[in-house]
Short mmCIF file of C-alpha atoms and ligand atoms in Angstrom, two decimals:
data_model
loop_
_atom_site.label_atom_id
_atom_site.label_comp_id
_atom_site.label_asym_id
_atom_site.label_seq_id
_atom_site.Cartn_x
_atom_site.Cartn_y
_atom_site.Cartn_z
CA MET A 156 31.25 111.60 -129.12
CA THR A 157 34.69 110.76 -130.82
CA THR A 158 34.48 110.91 -134.61
CA THR A 159 35.31 107.03 -134.80
CA GLU A 160 32.52 106.64 -133.07
CA TYR A 161 30.26 108.99 -135.13
CA ILE A 162 31.38 106.75 -138.03
CA GLU A 163 30.56 103.26 -136.35
CA GLN A 164 27.37 104.64 -135.55
CA HIS A 165 26.47 106.02 -138.63
CA ARG A 166 28.20 103.06 -141.12
CA ASP A 167 24.99 101.64 -142.93
CA ARG A 168 23.83 105.30 -143.79
CA PHE A 169 27.38 106.47 -145.48
CA LEU A 170 26.97 103.36 -147.41
CA ASN A 171 23.57 103.84 -148.61
CA GLU A 172 24.37 107.62 -149.46
CA LEU A 173 27.07 106.37 -151.57
CA LYS A 174 25.22 104.05 -153.49
CA THR A 175 22.34 106.86 -153.71
CA LEU A 176 24.98 108.87 -155.86
CA ILE A 177 26.55 106.07 -157.67
CA ARG A 178 23.19 105.03 -159.07
CA ILE A 179 22.74 108.36 -161.32
CA PRO A 180 24.66 108.25 -164.73
CA SER A 181 26.69 111.22 -164.25
CA ILE A 182 28.43 110.35 -167.55
CA SER A 183 30.03 113.34 -168.64
CA THR A 184 31.07 112.59 -172.34
CA ALA A 185 27.45 111.53 -173.06
CA SER A 186 24.85 114.35 -173.91
CA GLU A 187 22.21 112.08 -173.30
CA HIS A 188 23.12 112.28 -169.85
CA LYS A 189 23.62 115.74 -169.21
CA LYS A 190 20.61 115.97 -167.06
CA ASP A 191 21.53 113.00 -164.48
CA THR A 192 25.25 114.46 -164.63
CA HIS A 193 23.39 117.83 -163.42
CA GLN A 194 21.58 115.76 -161.19
CA CYS A 195 23.96 113.83 -159.35
CA ALA A 196 25.90 117.79 -158.58
CA VAL A 197 22.82 118.47 -156.73
CA ARG A 198 23.11 115.53 -154.83
CA VAL A 199 26.34 116.32 -153.85
CA GLN A 200 25.54 119.66 -153.16
CA GLU A 201 22.85 118.77 -150.72
CA TYR A 202 24.92 115.88 -148.94
CA LEU A 203 27.39 118.72 -148.52
CA VAL A 204 24.89 120.62 -146.76
CA ARG A 205 24.10 118.09 -144.74
CA ALA A 206 27.59 117.50 -143.71
CA GLY A 207 27.22 120.51 -141.89
CA MET A 208 29.59 123.24 -144.39
CA ASP A 209 28.27 126.89 -143.63
CA LYS A 210 27.86 127.18 -147.97
CA ALA A 211 27.19 124.69 -150.49
CA GLU A 212 27.14 126.17 -153.99
CA LEU A 213 26.62 124.86 -157.72
CA TYR A 214 28.76 127.20 -160.32
CA PRO A 215 27.15 126.60 -163.47
CA THR A 216 29.84 126.05 -166.73
CA ASP A 217 29.65 126.32 -170.11
CA GLY A 218 29.81 122.07 -169.31
CA HIS A 219 28.19 120.32 -166.26
CA PRO A 220 28.40 122.43 -162.81
CA ILE A 221 31.27 122.52 -160.29
CA VAL A 222 30.09 122.50 -156.78
CA TYR A 223 31.81 124.29 -154.32
CA ALA A 224 31.39 124.05 -150.30
CA GLU A 225 33.03 125.27 -147.57
CA LYS A 226 33.50 125.88 -143.50
CA ILE A 227 35.47 128.27 -142.29
CA ILE A 228 36.03 128.36 -138.30
CA GLY A 229 38.87 130.90 -137.84
CA GLU A 230 41.24 133.24 -140.19
CA ASP A 231 43.66 131.58 -137.89
CA LYS A 232 43.54 128.13 -138.66
CA PRO A 233 44.91 125.90 -141.88
CA THR A 234 42.75 125.65 -144.80
CA ILE A 235 42.37 122.61 -146.42
CA LEU A 236 41.06 122.57 -150.12
CA VAL A 237 39.56 119.34 -151.35
CA TYR A 238 38.98 118.51 -155.14
CA GLY A 239 37.04 115.35 -156.81
CA HIS A 240 34.91 114.65 -159.28
CA TYR A 241 31.75 113.50 -159.25
CA ASP A 242 31.64 112.49 -163.35
CA VAL A 243 32.28 109.00 -164.89
CA GLN A 244 33.24 107.24 -167.78
CA PRO A 245 31.11 105.43 -169.77
CA ALA A 246 30.05 102.26 -168.68
CA ASP A 247 30.76 100.08 -172.16
CA PRO A 248 30.95 97.26 -173.42
CA LEU A 249 27.53 96.60 -171.38
CA ASP A 250 27.62 92.93 -171.52
CA GLU A 251 30.50 92.75 -169.74
CA TRP A 252 29.35 93.51 -166.50
CA ASP A 253 28.30 90.85 -164.14
CA THR A 254 25.26 93.23 -162.61
CA PRO A 255 24.19 96.50 -163.76
CA PRO A 256 26.76 99.37 -164.08
CA PHE A 257 24.63 101.61 -162.32
CA GLU A 258 22.83 99.31 -159.93
CA PRO A 259 25.77 98.95 -156.95
CA THR A 260 25.96 95.72 -155.62
CA ILE A 261 28.05 94.45 -153.10
CA LYS A 262 30.10 91.36 -153.39
CA THR A 263 33.61 90.04 -152.01
CA THR A 264 36.84 89.19 -154.11
CA ALA A 265 40.27 87.88 -153.35
CA GLN A 266 41.47 91.62 -152.61
CA HIS A 267 38.30 92.71 -150.82
CA PRO A 268 37.29 89.64 -148.48
CA GLN A 269 34.95 92.36 -146.76
CA GLY A 270 32.94 92.46 -149.79
CA ALA A 271 33.40 95.93 -152.78
CA ILE A 272 30.61 97.41 -154.28
CA PHE A 273 30.55 97.36 -158.04
CA ALA A 274 29.49 99.78 -159.93
CA ARG A 275 30.72 102.52 -162.88
CA GLY A 276 32.22 105.46 -160.83
CA ALA A 277 31.89 103.16 -157.34
CA THR A 278 35.98 104.04 -157.02
CA ASP A 279 36.91 106.59 -159.74
CA ASP A 280 35.92 108.87 -158.12
CA LYS A 281 32.47 109.04 -156.06
CA GLY A 282 33.30 106.35 -153.42
CA GLN A 283 36.69 108.38 -152.66
CA MET A 284 34.97 111.16 -153.05
CA PHE A 285 32.44 110.97 -151.00
CA ILE A 286 34.93 109.64 -148.18
CA HIS A 287 35.89 113.27 -147.47
CA VAL A 288 32.04 114.43 -147.43
CA LYS A 289 31.51 111.66 -144.95
CA ALA A 290 34.81 112.69 -143.06
CA VAL A 291 33.97 115.89 -142.72
CA GLU A 292 30.71 115.46 -141.57
CA ALA A 293 32.15 113.24 -138.86
CA MET A 294 34.20 116.12 -137.42
CA VAL A 295 31.85 118.73 -137.93
CA GLN A 296 29.11 116.59 -136.15
CA THR A 297 31.46 115.43 -133.00
CA GLY A 298 32.82 119.74 -133.09
CA SER A 299 36.16 118.26 -134.04
CA LEU A 300 36.89 120.03 -137.42
CA PRO A 301 40.75 121.38 -136.34
CA CYS A 302 41.25 123.31 -139.78
CA ASN A 303 39.16 125.18 -142.69
CA VAL A 304 37.69 123.12 -145.25
CA LYS A 305 36.58 123.85 -148.85
CA PHE A 306 35.18 121.82 -151.28
CA MET A 307 35.66 121.73 -155.38
CA ILE A 308 33.97 118.79 -156.96
CA GLU A 309 33.54 118.77 -160.77
CA GLY A 310 31.95 117.04 -163.38
CA GLU A 311 34.08 116.68 -166.01
CA GLU A 312 37.46 115.12 -165.09
CA GLU A 313 37.11 112.33 -167.12
CA ILE A 314 36.91 114.95 -170.40
CA GLY A 315 39.73 116.35 -169.32
CA SER A 316 38.16 119.33 -167.35
CA PRO A 317 37.53 122.14 -169.79
CA ASN A 318 35.95 124.20 -167.64
CA LEU A 319 38.18 124.06 -164.63
CA LEU A 320 41.21 126.30 -165.55
CA PRO A 321 39.08 129.45 -166.23
CA PHE A 322 36.86 128.44 -162.90
CA ILE A 323 40.16 128.07 -160.64
CA LYS A 324 41.32 131.40 -162.69
CA GLU A 325 38.15 133.27 -161.34
CA TYR A 326 37.86 131.99 -157.65
CA ARG A 327 41.52 132.04 -157.16
CA GLU A 328 40.72 134.26 -153.69
CA MET A 329 37.63 132.15 -152.85
CA LEU A 330 39.85 129.00 -153.20
CA ARG A 331 42.74 130.07 -151.53
CA SER A 332 44.35 127.45 -149.20
CA ASP A 333 47.70 126.05 -147.87
CA VAL A 334 47.24 122.39 -149.29
CA ILE A 335 45.14 120.29 -151.24
CA LEU A 336 43.50 117.35 -150.98
CA ILE A 337 42.57 114.46 -153.65
CA SER A 338 41.60 111.17 -152.83
CA ASP A 339 41.21 109.67 -157.14
CA THR A 340 44.61 107.70 -157.10
CA SER A 341 45.69 103.89 -155.74
CA LEU A 342 47.24 102.20 -152.65
CA LEU A 343 50.03 100.12 -153.32
CA SER A 344 48.10 97.33 -151.26
CA LYS A 345 45.97 97.07 -147.81
CA ASN A 346 49.23 96.20 -145.78
CA HIS A 347 51.73 98.37 -147.79
CA PRO A 348 50.03 101.79 -147.73
CA SER A 349 51.36 104.15 -149.94
CA ILE A 350 50.66 108.21 -150.71
CA THR A 351 50.87 108.81 -154.85
CA VAL A 352 53.95 111.75 -155.46
CA GLY A 353 54.08 111.27 -158.90
CA LEU A 354 51.17 111.81 -161.61
CA ARG A 355 51.60 111.64 -165.40
CA GLY A 356 51.14 114.05 -167.55
CA LEU A 357 48.83 113.61 -170.85
CA THR A 358 48.34 114.44 -174.48
CA TYR A 359 45.33 113.22 -176.55
CA LEU A 360 45.28 113.97 -180.50
CA ASP A 361 43.83 112.04 -183.23
CA VAL A 362 45.43 111.56 -186.72
CA LYS A 363 43.99 111.40 -190.03
CA VAL A 364 45.85 110.11 -193.06
CA ARG A 365 43.90 110.49 -196.40
CA ALA A 366 45.80 109.21 -199.88
CA ALA A 367 42.56 109.62 -202.39
CA ARG A 368 39.32 111.86 -202.70
CA ALA A 369 37.50 108.37 -203.15
CA ASP A 370 37.46 104.54 -201.60
CA MET A 371 38.94 102.65 -204.94
CA HIS A 372 38.92 99.55 -206.65
CA SER A 373 41.48 97.09 -204.79
CA GLY A 374 41.50 95.39 -207.88
CA LEU A 375 42.19 98.22 -209.97
CA PHE A 376 44.52 100.60 -207.88
CA GLY A 377 45.91 97.85 -205.47
CA GLY A 378 49.43 97.93 -205.64
CA ALA A 379 49.87 100.87 -207.46
CA VAL A 380 48.35 103.50 -204.50
CA ALA A 381 49.18 104.50 -201.13
CA ASN A 382 46.61 102.75 -199.13
CA PRO A 383 46.64 104.99 -196.02
CA ILE A 384 45.55 102.29 -193.49
CA ASN A 385 48.98 100.76 -193.87
CA VAL A 386 50.77 104.09 -194.18
CA LEU A 387 49.36 104.73 -191.01
CA CYS A 388 50.32 101.49 -189.69
CA ASP A 389 53.82 101.66 -190.57
CA MET A 390 54.04 105.61 -189.81
CA VAL A 391 52.86 104.28 -186.51
CA ALA A 392 55.04 101.31 -185.73
CA SER A 393 58.12 103.39 -186.97
CA LEU A 394 57.29 105.48 -183.46
CA LYS A 395 58.98 103.01 -181.20
CA ASP A 396 62.37 101.44 -181.59
CA GLU A 397 63.01 97.66 -180.97
CA LYS A 398 63.90 98.64 -177.26
CA LYS A 399 60.27 100.41 -177.37
CA HIS A 400 62.10 103.65 -177.23
CA ILE A 401 60.04 106.93 -178.42
CA THR A 402 61.77 107.77 -182.16
CA ILE A 403 60.03 111.23 -181.98
CA PRO A 404 63.28 113.86 -181.94
CA SER A 405 63.67 115.98 -178.55
CA PHE A 406 60.61 113.81 -176.87
CA TYR A 407 62.96 113.01 -173.91
CA ASP A 408 64.51 116.17 -173.20
CA ASP A 409 62.67 117.17 -170.25
CA VAL A 410 62.52 114.07 -168.99
CA GLU A 411 64.37 113.82 -165.66
CA PHE A 412 65.01 110.69 -163.95
CA PRO A 413 64.71 109.97 -160.23
CA SER A 414 68.23 109.23 -159.04
CA GLU A 415 69.63 105.63 -158.29
CA ARG A 416 68.86 105.56 -155.00
CA ASP A 417 64.98 106.42 -155.50
CA ARG A 418 65.24 103.86 -158.71
CA THR A 419 66.50 101.60 -156.46
CA LEU A 420 63.42 102.20 -153.53
CA MET A 421 61.21 101.83 -156.52
CA ARG A 422 62.43 98.55 -157.28
CA GLU A 423 62.26 97.78 -153.37
CA ALA A 424 58.12 98.47 -153.87
CA PRO A 425 56.18 95.78 -152.87
CA PHE A 426 54.48 95.46 -156.51
CA ASP A 427 53.31 92.72 -157.16
CA ALA A 428 52.95 91.89 -160.71
CA GLU A 429 50.74 88.69 -160.57
CA GLU A 430 47.47 90.79 -159.38
CA TYR A 431 48.77 93.36 -161.52
CA MET A 432 48.65 90.77 -164.60
CA ASP A 433 45.06 89.26 -163.28
CA SER A 434 43.21 91.87 -163.01
CA PRO A 435 42.71 92.69 -166.91
CA GLY A 436 43.68 89.16 -167.52
CA VAL A 437 46.49 90.37 -169.81
CA PHE A 438 48.76 87.47 -171.69
CA GLY A 439 52.26 88.76 -170.74
CA LEU A 440 54.01 92.21 -169.78
CA GLU A 441 56.60 94.53 -172.20
CA GLY A 442 58.10 97.62 -172.42
CA GLU A 443 61.16 99.48 -172.51
CA GLU A 444 64.19 97.54 -171.88
CA GLY A 445 66.36 98.45 -168.78
CA TYR A 446 63.01 99.06 -166.76
CA THR A 447 60.89 97.60 -164.18
CA THR A 448 57.24 97.69 -164.87
CA TYR A 449 56.58 99.65 -161.89
CA GLU A 450 58.93 102.09 -163.66
CA ARG A 451 57.24 101.43 -166.63
CA THR A 452 54.14 102.94 -165.21
CA GLY A 453 55.23 105.42 -163.20
CA ILE A 454 58.59 106.94 -164.58
CA LEU A 455 58.84 106.87 -168.29
CA PRO A 456 56.50 108.19 -170.76
CA THR A 457 54.31 106.45 -172.97
CA LEU A 458 53.03 106.45 -176.58
CA ASP A 459 49.82 104.44 -177.51
CA VAL A 460 47.31 103.99 -180.24
CA ASN A 461 43.59 104.14 -178.48
CA GLY A 462 41.86 103.37 -181.55
CA ILE A 463 42.32 102.57 -185.41
CA TRP A 464 40.25 102.76 -187.67
CA GLY A 465 39.24 103.13 -191.54
CA GLY A 466 38.06 101.34 -194.54
CA PHE A 467 35.33 98.55 -194.36
CA THR A 468 34.68 96.46 -191.16
CA GLY A 469 31.09 95.89 -191.77
CA GLU A 470 30.04 92.08 -192.03
CA GLY A 471 31.45 89.89 -194.98
CA SER A 472 34.29 91.27 -197.26
CA LYS A 473 34.48 94.26 -199.82
CA THR A 474 37.17 94.25 -201.94
CA VAL A 475 38.49 98.05 -201.19
CA ILE A 476 41.25 100.71 -201.07
CA PRO A 477 40.28 103.13 -198.71
CA ALA A 478 40.55 106.31 -199.10
CA VAL A 479 41.04 107.61 -195.26
CA ALA A 480 42.57 106.10 -192.35
CA SER A 481 42.48 107.34 -188.47
CA ALA A 482 43.45 106.53 -185.24
CA LYS A 483 43.79 108.14 -181.97
CA ILE A 484 47.12 108.22 -179.93
CA SER A 485 47.80 109.50 -176.39
CA MET A 486 51.22 110.19 -174.71
CA ARG A 487 51.37 109.96 -170.65
CA LEU A 488 54.64 112.51 -169.84
CA VAL A 489 56.51 112.46 -166.65
CA SER A 490 59.00 115.00 -164.91
CA LYS A 491 59.34 118.15 -167.05
CA GLN A 492 57.62 117.02 -170.10
CA ASN A 493 55.13 119.88 -171.23
CA TYR A 494 52.03 118.66 -172.74
CA GLU A 495 51.83 121.90 -175.06
CA LYS A 496 55.48 121.46 -176.57
CA ILE A 497 55.11 117.42 -176.99
CA THR A 498 51.98 117.62 -178.95
CA ARG A 499 54.32 120.03 -181.35
CA LEU A 500 57.15 117.82 -181.66
CA PHE A 501 54.32 115.18 -182.32
CA THR A 502 52.70 116.97 -185.09
CA GLU A 503 56.09 118.13 -186.50
CA HIS A 504 57.22 114.92 -186.64
CA PHE A 505 53.99 112.71 -187.74
CA LYS A 506 53.77 115.28 -190.81
CA GLN A 507 58.07 114.97 -191.48
CA ILE A 508 57.56 111.05 -191.77
CA ALA A 509 54.64 110.77 -193.91
CA PRO A 510 55.47 109.56 -197.42
CA ASP A 511 54.10 112.32 -200.36
CA THR A 512 51.25 110.22 -201.90
CA VAL A 513 49.40 110.81 -198.41
CA LYS A 514 48.16 114.16 -196.63
CA ILE A 515 48.30 114.64 -192.81
CA GLU A 516 45.95 115.78 -190.25
CA VAL A 517 46.56 116.11 -186.53
CA HIS A 518 44.19 117.24 -184.06
CA PRO A 519 44.89 117.94 -180.59
CA HIS A 520 41.95 117.39 -177.88
CA HIS A 521 42.63 118.03 -174.36
CA GLY A 522 46.08 117.90 -172.22
CA GLY A 523 47.48 118.55 -168.99
CA ASN A 524 51.19 118.35 -167.25
CA PRO A 525 52.86 115.94 -165.01
CA TYR A 526 53.02 116.85 -161.27
CA VAL A 527 55.03 115.72 -158.58
CA THR A 528 54.65 116.12 -155.16
CA PRO A 529 57.25 117.51 -152.61
CA THR A 530 58.10 115.36 -149.52
CA ASP A 531 59.41 118.05 -147.44
CA THR A 532 56.67 119.58 -146.60
CA PRO A 533 54.27 119.58 -143.39
CA GLU A 534 51.46 118.34 -145.65
CA TYR A 535 53.34 115.52 -146.73
CA LYS A 536 54.48 114.60 -143.25
CA ALA A 537 51.31 114.75 -141.96
CA ALA A 538 49.53 112.37 -144.75
CA GLU A 539 52.48 110.10 -143.52
CA ALA A 540 51.34 110.21 -139.99
CA ALA A 541 47.28 110.14 -140.51
CA ILE A 542 48.42 106.91 -142.70
CA GLN A 543 51.07 105.49 -140.40
CA GLN A 544 48.26 106.06 -137.50
CA THR A 545 45.05 104.36 -138.93
CA PHE A 546 47.17 101.87 -141.37
CA GLY A 547 49.66 100.57 -138.99
CA GLU A 548 52.56 100.98 -141.13
CA LYS A 549 54.41 103.58 -142.84
CA PRO A 550 53.35 104.92 -146.81
CA VAL A 551 55.79 104.35 -149.35
CA PRO A 552 56.13 107.20 -151.88
CA MET A 553 54.37 105.90 -155.45
CA TYR A 554 54.48 106.94 -158.85
CA GLU A 555 51.26 106.53 -160.68
CA GLY A 556 50.83 106.21 -164.08
CA GLY A 557 46.93 107.94 -164.32
CA SER A 558 46.79 111.20 -164.93
CA ILE A 559 44.64 114.04 -163.18
CA PRO A 560 45.56 117.41 -165.56
CA ILE A 561 44.04 120.05 -163.27
CA VAL A 562 46.54 118.64 -160.67
CA ALA A 563 49.94 120.50 -162.07
CA GLN A 564 48.18 123.75 -162.84
CA PHE A 565 46.62 123.67 -159.39
CA LYS A 566 50.45 124.53 -158.23
CA GLU A 567 50.89 126.81 -161.66
CA VAL A 568 47.66 128.76 -161.10
CA LEU A 569 46.53 128.70 -157.14
CA GLY A 570 50.14 128.20 -156.02
CA VAL A 571 49.28 125.27 -153.82
CA GLU A 572 51.00 121.71 -153.45
CA THR A 573 48.82 118.56 -153.63
CA ILE A 574 48.56 115.63 -151.42
CA LEU A 575 47.34 112.45 -153.27
CA MET A 576 46.17 110.33 -150.20
CA GLY A 577 44.00 107.66 -152.68
CA PHE A 578 42.09 104.80 -151.01
CA GLY A 579 41.45 102.46 -154.43
CA PHE A 580 43.71 99.82 -155.75
CA ASP A 581 44.94 99.41 -159.26
CA THR A 582 43.32 96.26 -159.79
CA ASP A 583 39.70 97.86 -159.20
CA GLY A 584 38.78 97.83 -162.78
CA LEU A 585 38.22 101.79 -162.90
CA HIS A 586 37.42 102.41 -166.86
CA SER A 587 36.77 98.86 -167.01
CA PRO A 588 33.42 96.89 -166.51
CA ASN A 589 32.94 95.19 -163.19
CA GLU A 590 34.69 98.70 -161.51
CA HIS A 591 34.19 98.15 -158.04
CA PHE A 592 35.50 99.60 -154.59
CA GLY A 593 36.60 98.05 -151.30
CA LEU A 594 33.86 98.62 -148.39
CA TRP A 595 37.66 98.29 -146.01
CA ASN A 596 38.70 100.86 -148.65
CA PHE A 597 35.91 103.62 -147.95
CA PHE A 598 35.91 102.89 -144.10
CA LYS A 599 39.76 103.36 -143.61
CA GLY A 600 39.35 106.45 -145.79
CA ILE A 601 36.90 107.97 -143.58
CA GLU A 602 38.91 107.12 -140.57
CA THR A 603 42.25 108.52 -142.10
CA VAL A 604 41.05 111.75 -143.30
CA PRO A 605 40.37 113.32 -140.11
CA ALA A 606 43.88 111.86 -138.69
CA PHE A 607 45.03 113.82 -141.84
CA PHE A 608 42.97 116.92 -140.87
CA SER A 609 44.46 116.45 -136.84
CA ALA A 610 48.20 116.02 -137.88
CA TYR A 611 48.31 118.91 -140.49
CA ALA A 612 46.58 121.63 -137.92
CA ARG A 613 49.24 120.26 -135.51
CA MET A 614 52.27 120.17 -138.25
CA LYS A 615 51.29 123.95 -139.39
CA ASP A 616 51.39 124.98 -135.58
CA LEU A 617 54.75 124.15 -134.98
CA THR A 618 55.82 125.33 -138.09
CA ALA A 619 54.04 128.90 -137.82
N1 BES B 215 41.42 108.75 -161.11
C1 BES B 215 41.95 108.60 -162.55
C2 BES B 215 43.47 109.06 -162.46
C3 BES B 215 44.01 107.78 -161.65
C4 BES B 215 43.70 106.82 -161.57
C5 BES B 215 45.75 108.17 -161.36
C6 BES B 215 44.44 105.65 -160.78
C7 BES B 215 45.98 107.59 -160.79
C8 BES B 215 45.73 106.19 -160.65
C9 BES B 215 40.93 109.84 -163.37
O1 BES B 215 39.89 109.83 -163.21
C10 BES B 215 41.54 109.57 -164.72
O2 BES B 215 41.16 108.13 -165.46
N2 BES B 215 42.30 110.48 -165.45
C11 BES B 215 42.35 110.42 -166.92
C12 BES B 215 42.15 111.99 -167.09
C13 BES B 215 41.72 112.00 -168.60
C14 BES B 215 40.45 111.81 -168.69
C15 BES B 215 42.44 113.43 -169.11
C16 BES B 215 43.28 109.39 -166.93
O3 BES B 215 44.46 109.35 -166.75
O4 BES B 215 43.52 108.59 -168.27
MN1 MN B 216 39.28 110.05 -161.24
MN1 MN B 217 39.07 108.32 -164.37
#
């Protein structure tokens, strides 16, 4: 039996198993879901055993467990390490979901005429991660696995992978591989496949502006003291100029822009602005002057307020000058920017621009560096060949706006490059209500992964 026949025969079971995985609310950030998250890891482990791995184990961490599995067919064969995550983002706001977030429901949409599975984690990353479990099962069960394969599926990606770096340092030897393969990014579209070659880095921090020990009567003190909310708003506003260029000194020092030739290629990429705007229903687009929308998410860094609060927000009114105001700020990083350096530059600048009437605190959360995949390698060529084979179209290299912070560390610690072969769409509502994953995308992925394995085995043979 060929892998294609095997996949065809087991379609319904594959889909049902994915639904089982999706029903488990493995929200890594929520302590009340710690048991569910663990349960989800156990499920992933079971599916890996059933796929025919030599071994599949849970590695406990200070947080959620890491699932590791491997099948070694020969020391002389190349080794592919698949990384993915079984944890998901919180589902709120719940009342914006058309169907319950952890009850997978199949519905059609304009982009998914053959149906999509609606649920939290459907595309990010359970559906995409499961593609590899099922593709490997199909290869093992039909005796056509051409490479060694290892799986490392973690449960803390959505909270910044706090326990993965120590794990990869400790188990460097066990994780030895020739390439890392990840499906946790997007395809441009069905007819225009792409391979992600750029992921942005990230630094995320809390800022606090304090102007007094206690809240004050806004009549007695208003006009004569600093209002920390106003101060915070002024400070945040000053972080970008009228061209939306970030004003923190030295912020752009390590940003190298792609060549004019590559930028022309990027401008020609079939980016659909209508569709992009339509999925969250935005009213308009804006960004730094002189760049296209695609460039703004792919090759430019950002600075955004993710949340801002302070003072009175209850029902009705209360005349008050608050003592404190707070915000959560994230910066997406590109090219050679380093998140620790950017965190330091931000902190110094933010303290420096504050008026004498307030005290500033900055608390960094998690971060990660940007990553760019080299394209002149056997693994990139294998990915290109695999997609060419199953999509009938040559994939274009794409710079994505999102982040998978551990990928840069894979390169630093393990010395291995990553292939980002995602099968979702940016319009699939990841981290949003009504997240979904197309059935076409799911099965196209399961078909493409074995094509990658054989193309990679072939190309490594040629270069050996
Ligand atoms: N899978 C996403 C990242 C992604 C999605 C990259 C689509 C490219 C295209 C990942 O799960 C994610 O959400 N990452 C976070 C990282 C953060 C929590 C440290 C992000 O980008 O916000
Ligand atoms: Mn993800
Ligand atoms: Mn995510």
